Amino acid sequence: MLIFGFHIKTSSHLHHCHSSTMVRIPEVKLSSGGKPMPRIGVGTAVFPFASSEAMRATILRSIELGYRHFDTAAIYQSEEPLGAAIADALRAGAIRSRDELFITSKLWCSDAHPHLVLPALQKTLRNLQLEYLDLYLVHWPVSTRPGKYELPPAKEDLLPIDMSAVWRAMEECHALGLTRSIGVSNFSSKKLETLLSIAKIPPAVNQGNKVEVNPLWQQQKLREFCVAKGIQVCAYSPLGAKGTHWGQNWVMDCGVLEDIAAAKGKTLAQICLRWVYEQGDCVLVKSFNEERMVENLDILDWELSEEEKHEIGQIPQRKGFPGLDFVSDDAPYKSTAELSSSSSSMARMPEVRLSSGGKPMPRIGMGTAVFPFASSEAMRAAILRSIELGYRHFDTAALYQSEEPLGAAIADALRAGAIRSRDELFITSKLWCSDAHPHLVLPALQKTLRNLQLEYLDLYLVHWPVSTRPGKYVLPPAKEDLLPIDMSAVWRAMEECHALGLTRSIGVSNFSSKKLETLLSIAKIPPAVNQVEVNPLWQQQKLREFCVAKGIQVCAYSPLGAKGTHWGQNWVMDCGVLKDIAAAKGKTLAQVRTAR
């Protein structure tokens, strides 16, 4: 845990803490076999930068209080004051030897070029007045134009990184004894996987903003990956990084954490730090007064209960740091999703052109129909994560109660830089049966757009060739509410929505060949899409052939059989033929079905 940027003042309580019974900070062994790393440390990243004298005094006081792990970086402008504070501590007898300390620094992006790695580390050692580091990290999986130490870097200075060559230079620094361990910062699982495939010395640590870990961004999968690979996680922003240009106050305003803190007689910050500590991570945290330096040590002799950990585990996830500083239309990474992926050019999802001439539709999309309905926060988080992973096609409906969380997730993705524009997405919604009346079609679409916070849809579908009594959004509908549908008048209203620019394409869902034939005979604008159930156990060959012949794109739902719904079965996932094919190809049954 790295704590940085504290105001210094004296109190009898603080002097009492610096006594012969000073708390011993637990350590963790690194895979490289270097010195064990204390799990609580002092960071030195302060934005805007602190004065050298204030930083020097803060670090000296933290050494007197018992901290032994210090984190700096070339970009922080804190290497020289940290070096001066270490010299002060040696002169004052606060430590007997530099070897009592664990010192980390980082290679900035402008030095992330093979020929500049060794000179950059040598400069860092001169700044620190040290002969070696305990840990040297690649600060970001990004290179920038040499000679500039700027955060954020200018977009025109962003360059592709030759990670293989840079890592070989890091390994050479290790071989020369200039650093006891080497590692990375702000690396995703995919970036780590790529690095592990080329490294002779695997990274001992993954630290930084991409490894932001707090109760509102728990990073379970990344932490599990690091544990499995023997990489120690050093977590950034456990309190949300309020005060930085990227930080938020979501963590400190979290009601669940406030309640746990009140019940345990602890501060909310201590609850967060203890939670991260219990995950096995080292932690990086920001604080601005000396009392909190002591407070941050008071997390070692108590535990969170299983119930409290469960409550924290249920907190909806919200990522604080978007990574926008390192993406640009003209840079190697065009989006934060690409920044997290294993290469700078994320695979493009195949698309299909629709007969209406609207935006091409990605052939793989994410459905949002969950029965029983999912919580809004869980749905919102799942959609945001899917956007970060590269999904661009999302399907919702008035009935699903997912329009509002989808709209919120799109807004989140825009703020986070996961997409640059709403136009990158293909959004489908559907007219429910209770609105399948000519005078209700336009108001229903307008309500959908308000829910989604959008100006237009890419595709609007008639959900079923059925009308029900207005005002009821129920599945299944009551039998007494079923009404005949005036398909001709409803479709004219759909065409009017298209003419108004409120939807780029119109189509239908759950229509048979005969229903489509009738609709085609009256339509001025033919349906662009028919969304229907399709899977290996319900292949719909004749319907699909009809649609192909008429220029109607089929969009398949329930490809795995819709287990968990009131209509679904597990026949698809229990199919022996599919299991055999999956085993032979080394794929999951779901992958075999989707490819089909």
Coordinates of C-alpha atoms in Angstrom, one line a residue, residues 42-512:
V42 CA 4.4 5.2 0.8
G43 CA 3.8 6.5 -2.7
T44 CA 5.1 9.8 -4.0
A45 CA 2.8 10.5 -6.9
V46 CA 1.1 13.9 -6.2
F47 CA -0.7 15.8 -9.0
P48 CA -0.1 18.7 -9.2
F49 CA 3.5 18.0 -8.1
A50 CA 4.4 18.8 -4.5
S51 CA 7.5 20.9 -3.6
S52 CA 10.7 19.0 -3.1
E53 CA 11.1 20.1 0.5
A54 CA 7.5 19.1 1.4
M55 CA 8.0 15.7 -0.2
R56 CA 11.3 15.2 1.5
A57 CA 9.9 16.0 4.9
T58 CA 6.9 13.8 4.4
I59 CA 9.0 10.8 3.4
L60 CA 11.4 11.3 6.4
R61 CA 8.5 11.4 8.8
S62 CA 7.0 8.2 7.2
I63 CA 10.3 6.4 7.7
E64 CA 10.3 7.5 11.4
L65 CA 6.7 6.1 11.7
G66 CA 7.9 2.7 10.4
Y67 CA 7.2 2.7 6.7
R68 CA 9.8 0.9 4.6
H69 CA 8.3 0.6 1.1
F70 CA 8.5 3.7 -1.1
D71 CA 7.2 4.0 -4.6
T72 CA 8.4 6.7 -7.1
A73 CA 8.7 7.1 -10.9
A74 CA 10.6 9.3 -13.3
I75 CA 7.3 11.1 -14.2
Y76 CA 6.5 12.0 -10.5
Q77 CA 9.4 14.4 -10.0
S78 CA 9.9 12.7 -6.6
E79 CA 13.0 10.7 -7.1
E80 CA 15.4 13.4 -5.9
P81 CA 13.4 14.3 -2.8
L82 CA 13.0 10.6 -2.0
G83 CA 16.8 10.1 -2.3
A84 CA 17.4 13.1 -0.1
A85 CA 15.0 11.9 2.5
I86 CA 16.7 8.5 2.6
A87 CA 20.0 10.2 3.2
D88 CA 18.4 12.3 6.0
A89 CA 17.0 9.1 7.6
L90 CA 20.4 7.5 7.5
R91 CA 22.1 10.6 9.1
A92 CA 19.3 10.8 11.8
G93 CA 19.6 7.1 12.6
A94 CA 15.9 6.4 11.7
I95 CA 17.4 3.5 9.6
R96 CA 20.8 1.9 9.9
S97 CA 21.1 0.9 6.2
R98 CA 19.5 1.6 2.8
D99 CA 18.9 -2.2 2.7
E100 CA 16.1 -1.8 5.3
L101 CA 14.1 0.0 2.6
F102 CA 12.2 -1.4 -0.5
I103 CA 12.5 1.2 -3.3
T104 CA 10.4 1.0 -6.5
S105 CA 10.7 3.3 -9.5
K106 CA 9.3 3.2 -13.1
L107 CA 10.4 3.6 -16.7
W108 CA 8.3 6.4 -18.2
C109 CA 6.8 6.0 -21.7
S110 CA 9.3 8.4 -23.4
D111 CA 12.1 6.0 -22.2
A112 CA 10.2 2.9 -23.2
H113 CA 12.6 2.3 -26.2
P114 CA 15.2 -0.5 -26.0
H115 CA 18.2 1.8 -26.2
L116 CA 16.9 4.2 -23.5
V117 CA 16.0 1.7 -20.8
L118 CA 19.4 1.3 -19.2
P119 CA 20.2 5.1 -19.3
A120 CA 16.8 5.9 -17.8
L121 CA 17.5 3.5 -14.9
Q122 CA 21.0 4.9 -14.4
K123 CA 19.5 8.4 -14.2
T124 CA 16.9 7.2 -11.7
L125 CA 19.7 5.8 -9.5
R126 CA 21.6 9.1 -9.6
N127 CA 18.4 11.0 -8.6
L128 CA 17.9 8.6 -5.7
Q129 CA 21.6 8.5 -4.7
L130 CA 21.3 4.7 -4.7
E131 CA 23.3 1.8 -6.2
Y132 CA 20.3 -0.4 -6.9
L133 CA 16.5 -0.5 -6.9
D134 CA 14.5 -3.2 -5.4
L135 CA 11.9 -3.1 -8.2
Y136 CA 11.9 -1.4 -11.6
L137 CA 8.6 -1.3 -13.5
V138 CA 7.5 -0.5 -17.1
H139 CA 5.1 2.3 -16.2
W140 CA 2.6 1.7 -19.2
P141 CA 2.4 -0.6 -22.1
V142 CA 2.9 2.5 -24.3
S143 CA 5.9 4.4 -25.8
T144 CA 6.0 8.1 -26.5
R145 CA 8.4 10.4 -28.3
P146 CA 11.7 10.4 -26.4
G147 CA 12.7 13.3 -24.2
K148 CA 9.3 14.4 -23.0
Y149 CA 8.1 13.6 -19.4
E150 CA 4.4 14.7 -19.6
L151 CA 1.2 13.3 -18.1
P152 CA -1.0 13.2 -20.0
P153 CA 1.3 12.9 -23.0
A154 CA 0.5 14.8 -26.2
K155 CA -1.6 12.6 -28.5
E156 CA 0.8 13.2 -31.4
D157 CA 3.6 11.8 -29.3
L158 CA 2.0 8.3 -28.7
L159 CA 4.0 5.5 -30.4
P160 CA 3.8 1.7 -30.7
I161 CA 5.9 -0.1 -28.1
D162 CA 8.3 -2.8 -29.0
M163 CA 7.5 -4.7 -25.8
S164 CA 9.8 -7.7 -26.6
A165 CA 12.9 -5.5 -27.0
V166 CA 12.0 -3.2 -24.1
W167 CA 11.6 -6.2 -21.8
R168 CA 15.0 -7.6 -22.9
A169 CA 16.5 -4.3 -21.9
M170 CA 14.7 -4.6 -18.5
E171 CA 16.2 -8.1 -18.1
E172 CA 19.6 -6.7 -18.9
C173 CA 19.2 -4.2 -16.1
H174 CA 18.4 -7.0 -13.8
A175 CA 21.4 -9.0 -14.9
L176 CA 23.6 -6.0 -14.2
G177 CA 22.4 -5.9 -10.6
L178 CA 20.9 -2.4 -11.0
T179 CA 17.5 -3.7 -9.9
R180 CA 16.7 -6.7 -7.8
S181 CA 13.3 -7.4 -9.5
I182 CA 11.5 -6.2 -12.6
G183 CA 7.8 -5.8 -13.3
V184 CA 5.1 -3.8 -15.0
S185 CA 2.4 -1.3 -14.3
N186 CA -1.0 -0.8 -15.9
F187 CA -1.0 -4.1 -17.7
S188 CA -4.2 -6.1 -18.5
S189 CA -4.3 -9.9 -18.4
K190 CA -4.0 -10.0 -22.2
K191 CA -0.9 -7.7 -22.1
L192 CA 0.6 -9.9 -19.3
E193 CA -0.1 -13.0 -21.3
T194 CA 1.7 -11.6 -24.3
L195 CA 4.7 -10.6 -22.1
L196 CA 4.9 -14.0 -20.4
S197 CA 5.2 -15.7 -23.8
I198 CA 8.4 -13.8 -24.6
A199 CA 10.0 -13.1 -21.2
K200 CA 13.0 -15.0 -19.8
I201 CA 12.4 -13.3 -16.5
P202 CA 8.6 -13.0 -15.8
P203 CA 7.3 -9.8 -14.3
A204 CA 7.4 -10.0 -10.5
V205 CA 4.7 -7.3 -9.9
N206 CA 1.8 -5.6 -11.8
Q207 CA 1.1 -2.2 -10.4
G208 CA -0.8 0.9 -11.4
N209 CA -4.0 2.5 -12.7
K210 CA -4.9 -0.4 -15.0
V211 CA -4.6 -2.4 -11.8
E212 CA -6.9 0.0 -10.0
V213 CA -8.4 -2.1 -7.2
N214 CA -11.1 -1.0 -4.8
P215 CA -14.5 -2.3 -3.6
L216 CA -16.1 -0.6 -6.6
W217 CA -13.6 -2.0 -9.1
Q218 CA -12.6 -5.4 -7.7
Q219 CA -10.7 -6.8 -10.8
Q220 CA -11.3 -10.4 -9.7
K221 CA -10.3 -11.9 -13.0
L222 CA -7.1 -9.9 -13.3
R223 CA -6.1 -10.7 -9.7
E224 CA -6.8 -14.4 -10.3
F225 CA -4.7 -14.4 -13.4
C226 CA -1.8 -12.7 -11.6
V227 CA -2.0 -15.2 -8.7
A228 CA -2.0 -18.1 -11.1
K229 CA 1.1 -16.7 -12.8
G230 CA 3.0 -15.8 -9.6
I231 CA 2.7 -12.1 -10.3
Q232 CA 2.2 -9.9 -7.2
V233 CA -0.6 -7.3 -7.6
C234 CA 0.1 -3.8 -6.2
A235 CA -3.3 -2.1 -6.2
Y236 CA -3.8 1.5 -7.1
S237 CA -6.6 3.8 -6.1
P238 CA -8.2 1.8 -3.3
L239 CA -10.0 5.0 -2.2
G240 CA -10.9 6.1 -5.8
A241 CA -8.0 8.7 -6.5
K242 CA -10.2 11.7 -5.8
G243 CA -8.2 14.9 -6.6
T244 CA -6.5 13.5 -9.6
H245 CA -7.6 14.4 -13.2
W246 CA -8.9 10.9 -13.5
G247 CA -10.3 10.1 -10.0
Q248 CA -13.8 9.9 -8.7
N249 CA -15.4 10.0 -5.3
W250 CA -17.6 6.9 -5.8
V251 CA -15.7 4.8 -3.3
M252 CA -15.8 7.3 -0.4
D253 CA -19.5 8.0 -1.1
C254 CA -20.5 4.3 -1.1
G255 CA -23.3 3.6 1.4
V256 CA -22.4 -0.1 1.9
L257 CA -18.9 0.8 2.9
E258 CA -20.1 3.6 5.2
D259 CA -22.4 1.2 7.0
I260 CA -19.6 -1.4 7.5
A261 CA -17.3 1.3 8.8
A262 CA -19.8 2.6 11.3
A263 CA -20.6 -0.9 12.6
K264 CA -16.9 -1.7 13.1
G265 CA -15.9 1.7 14.5
K266 CA -13.4 2.2 11.6
T267 CA -13.0 4.8 8.9
L268 CA -14.4 4.1 5.5
A269 CA -10.8 4.3 4.2
Q270 CA -9.7 1.6 6.6
I271 CA -12.5 -0.7 5.4
C272 CA -11.3 -0.2 1.8
L273 CA -7.6 -0.8 2.7
R274 CA -8.4 -3.9 4.8
W275 CA -10.6 -5.3 2.0
V276 CA -7.8 -4.9 -0.5
Y277 CA -5.2 -6.2 2.0
E278 CA -7.3 -9.4 2.5
Q279 CA -7.3 -10.0 -1.2
G280 CA -3.5 -10.6 -0.9
D281 CA -2.6 -7.4 -2.7
C282 CA -0.1 -4.6 -1.9
V283 CA -2.0 -1.3 -2.0
L284 CA -1.3 2.2 -3.3
V285 CA -3.4 4.9 -1.6
K286 CA -3.3 8.7 -1.5
S287 CA -3.6 10.8 1.7
F288 CA -2.9 14.3 2.7
N289 CA -2.3 14.5 6.4
E290 CA -0.1 12.8 8.9
E291 CA -2.8 11.3 11.0
R292 CA -3.9 9.1 8.1
M293 CA -0.3 7.8 7.9
V294 CA -0.9 6.2 11.3
E295 CA -4.5 5.3 10.4
N296 CA -3.3 3.4 7.3
L297 CA -1.2 1.2 9.6
D298 CA -4.2 0.4 11.8
I299 CA -5.6 -2.3 9.4
L300 CA -3.4 -5.3 10.5
D301 CA -5.0 -6.6 13.7
W302 CA -8.6 -7.0 12.7
E303 CA -10.6 -8.6 9.9
L304 CA -13.7 -8.2 7.9
S305 CA -16.4 -10.8 8.6
E306 CA -17.6 -13.2 5.9
E307 CA -20.9 -11.3 5.8
E308 CA -19.1 -8.0 5.3
K309 CA -17.0 -9.4 2.6
H310 CA -20.1 -10.8 0.9
E311 CA -21.7 -7.3 1.1
I312 CA -18.7 -5.7 -0.5
G313 CA -18.6 -8.4 -3.2
Q314 CA -22.1 -7.4 -4.2
I315 CA -21.3 -3.7 -4.8
P316 CA -22.0 -2.7 -8.4
Q317 CA -18.7 -2.2 -10.2
R318 CA -17.6 1.2 -11.6
K319 CA -14.2 1.8 -13.1
G320 CA -12.5 5.0 -12.0
F321 CA -9.6 5.4 -14.4
P322 CA -10.5 5.3 -18.1
G323 CA -7.0 5.4 -19.7
L324 CA -8.0 8.2 -22.1
D325 CA -4.5 9.7 -21.8
F326 CA -3.1 7.0 -23.9
V327 CA -5.6 6.6 -26.7
S328 CA -6.2 8.7 -29.8
D329 CA -7.6 8.3 -33.4
D330 CA -4.1 8.6 -34.7
A331 CA -2.3 6.7 -32.0
P332 CA -1.4 2.9 -31.8
Y333 CA -4.4 2.5 -29.4
K334 CA -7.6 3.9 -30.8
S335 CA -9.7 3.1 -27.6
T336 CA -9.3 2.0 -24.0
A337 CA -10.5 -1.4 -25.1
E338 CA -7.5 -1.7 -27.5
L339 CA -5.2 -0.4 -24.7
S340 CA -6.3 -3.4 -22.6
S341 CA -6.1 -6.0 -25.4
S342 CA -3.1 -8.0 -26.4
S343 CA -2.4 -6.0 -29.5
S344 CA -3.0 -2.4 -30.6
S345 CA -5.5 -3.5 -33.3
M346 CA -8.5 -5.2 -31.7
A347 CA -10.2 -7.7 -34.0
R348 CA -13.1 -6.1 -35.9
M349 CA -16.5 -7.7 -35.5
P350 CA -17.9 -8.9 -38.9
E351 CA -20.9 -6.9 -40.1
V352 CA -23.8 -7.5 -42.5
R353 CA -25.5 -4.8 -44.6
L354 CA -29.2 -4.5 -44.2
S355 CA -31.7 -4.0 -47.0
S356 CA -32.8 -0.7 -45.6
G357 CA -29.4 0.8 -46.2
G358 CA -28.9 1.8 -42.6
K359 CA -25.7 1.1 -40.6
P360 CA -24.3 -2.4 -41.1
M361 CA -25.2 -4.7 -38.2
P362 CA -22.4 -6.5 -36.3
R363 CA -23.0 -10.3 -36.6
I364 CA -22.4 -10.9 -32.9
G365 CA -24.4 -9.0 -30.4
M366 CA -25.3 -8.9 -26.8
G367 CA -28.8 -9.6 -25.7
T368 CA -30.2 -8.0 -22.5
A369 CA -33.3 -10.2 -22.0
V370 CA -32.9 -11.8 -18.6
F371 CA -35.8 -13.6 -16.8
P372 CA -36.3 -13.0 -14.0
F373 CA -35.1 -9.4 -14.6
A374 CA -31.5 -8.6 -13.5
S375 CA -30.8 -5.6 -11.3
S376 CA -30.1 -2.3 -13.2
E377 CA -26.6 -2.0 -11.8
A378 CA -25.6 -5.5 -12.6
M379 CA -26.9 -5.1 -16.2
R380 CA -25.2 -1.7 -16.5
A381 CA -21.8 -3.1 -15.4
A382 CA -22.1 -6.2 -17.7
I383 CA -22.9 -4.0 -20.7
L384 CA -20.0 -1.6 -20.0
R385 CA -17.6 -4.5 -19.7
S386 CA -18.8 -6.0 -22.9
I387 CA -18.2 -2.7 -24.7
E388 CA -14.7 -2.7 -23.3
L389 CA -14.2 -6.2 -24.7
G390 CA -15.2 -5.1 -28.2
Y391 CA -19.0 -5.8 -28.4
R392 CA -20.8 -3.1 -30.5
H393 CA -24.3 -4.6 -31.1
F394 CA -26.8 -4.5 -28.2
D395 CA -30.4 -5.8 -28.2
T396 CA -33.0 -4.6 -25.8
A397 CA -36.8 -4.2 -25.7
A398 CA -39.4 -2.3 -23.8
L399 CA -40.4 -5.5 -22.1
Y400 CA -36.9 -6.4 -20.9
Q401 CA -36.6 -3.5 -18.4
S402 CA -33.0 -3.1 -19.7
E403 CA -33.3 0.0 -21.8
E404 CA -32.4 2.4 -19.0
P405 CA -29.3 0.4 -17.8
L406 CA -28.2 0.0 -21.4
G407 CA -28.4 3.8 -21.9
A408 CA -26.5 4.4 -18.7
A409 CA -23.8 1.9 -19.7
I410 CA -23.4 3.7 -23.1
A411 CA -23.0 7.0 -21.3
D412 CA -20.4 5.3 -19.0
A413 CA -18.5 4.0 -22.0
L414 CA -18.4 7.4 -23.6
R415 CA -17.1 9.0 -20.4
A416 CA -14.5 6.3 -20.0
G417 CA -13.3 6.5 -23.6
A418 CA -14.2 2.8 -24.4
I419 CA -16.0 4.3 -27.4
R420 CA -15.5 7.7 -29.0
S421 CA -19.1 8.1 -30.3
R422 CA -22.6 6.5 -29.9
D423 CA -22.3 6.0 -33.7
E424 CA -19.9 3.1 -33.0
L425 CA -22.7 1.1 -31.5
F426 CA -25.7 -0.7 -33.2
I427 CA -28.7 -0.5 -30.8
T428 CA -31.9 -2.5 -31.4
S429 CA -35.1 -2.2 -29.4
K430 CA -38.6 -3.6 -29.8
L431 CA -42.2 -2.5 -29.7
W432 CA -44.1 -4.5 -27.1
C433 CA -47.5 -6.1 -27.9
S434 CA -49.4 -3.6 -25.6
D435 CA -48.0 -0.7 -27.8
A436 CA -48.7 -2.6 -31.1
H437 CA -51.5 -0.2 -31.9
P438 CA -51.1 2.4 -34.7
H439 CA -51.5 5.5 -32.4
L440 CA -49.0 4.1 -29.8
V441 CA -46.1 3.1 -32.0
L442 CA -44.4 6.6 -32.1
P443 CA -44.9 7.4 -28.4
A444 CA -43.5 3.9 -27.5
L445 CA -40.4 4.6 -29.6
Q446 CA -40.0 8.1 -28.1
K447 CA -40.1 6.6 -24.6
T448 CA -37.5 4.0 -25.6
L449 CA -35.2 6.7 -26.8
R450 CA -35.6 8.6 -23.5
N451 CA -34.8 5.5 -21.6
L452 CA -31.7 4.9 -23.7
Q453 CA -30.6 8.6 -23.7
L454 CA -30.3 8.3 -27.5
E455 CA -31.5 10.4 -30.4
Y456 CA -32.1 7.4 -32.7
L457 CA -32.1 3.6 -32.9
D458 CA -30.3 1.5 -35.5
L459 CA -33.1 -1.0 -35.6
Y460 CA -36.7 -1.0 -34.2
L461 CA -38.6 -4.3 -34.3
V462 CA -42.3 -5.3 -33.9
H463 CA -41.7 -7.8 -31.0
W464 CA -44.5 -10.2 -31.9
P465 CA -47.3 -10.3 -34.6
V466 CA -49.7 -9.8 -31.7
S467 CA -51.5 -6.9 -29.9
T468 CA -52.5 -6.9 -26.3
R469 CA -54.5 -4.5 -24.1
P470 CA -52.6 -1.2 -23.9
G471 CA -50.6 -0.3 -20.8
K472 CA -49.5 -3.7 -19.7
Y473 CA -45.9 -4.9 -20.1
V474 CA -46.3 -8.5 -19.0
L475 CA -44.8 -11.8 -20.3
P476 CA -46.7 -14.0 -20.7
P477 CA -49.7 -11.7 -21.3
A478 CA -53.0 -12.6 -19.8
K479 CA -55.1 -14.6 -22.2
E480 CA -58.0 -12.1 -21.9
D481 CA -55.7 -9.3 -22.9
L482 CA -54.8 -10.8 -26.3
L483 CA -56.2 -8.8 -29.3
P484 CA -56.0 -8.9 -33.1
I485 CA -53.2 -6.9 -34.6
D486 CA -53.9 -4.4 -37.4
M487 CA -50.5 -5.2 -39.0
S488 CA -51.0 -2.9 -41.9
A489 CA -51.6 0.2 -39.7
V490 CA -48.9 -0.7 -37.2
W491 CA -46.4 -1.1 -40.0
R492 CA -47.3 2.3 -41.5
A493 CA -46.6 3.7 -38.0
M494 CA -43.2 1.9 -38.0
E495 CA -42.5 3.4 -41.5
E496 CA -43.3 6.9 -40.1
C497 CA -40.8 6.4 -37.3
H498 CA -38.2 5.5 -40.0
A499 CA -39.2 8.6 -42.0
L500 CA -38.7 10.8 -38.9
G501 CA -35.2 9.5 -38.5
L502 CA -35.9 8.0 -35.1
T503 CA -34.7 4.6 -36.3
R504 CA -32.4 3.8 -39.1
S505 CA -34.0 0.4 -39.9
I506 CA -37.2 -1.3 -39.1
G507 CA -38.0 -5.0 -38.8
V508 CA -39.9 -7.7 -37.0
S509 CA -39.4 -10.5 -34.4
N510 CA -41.0 -13.9 -34.2
F511 CA -42.6 -13.8 -37.6
S512 CA -43.2 -16.9 -39.6

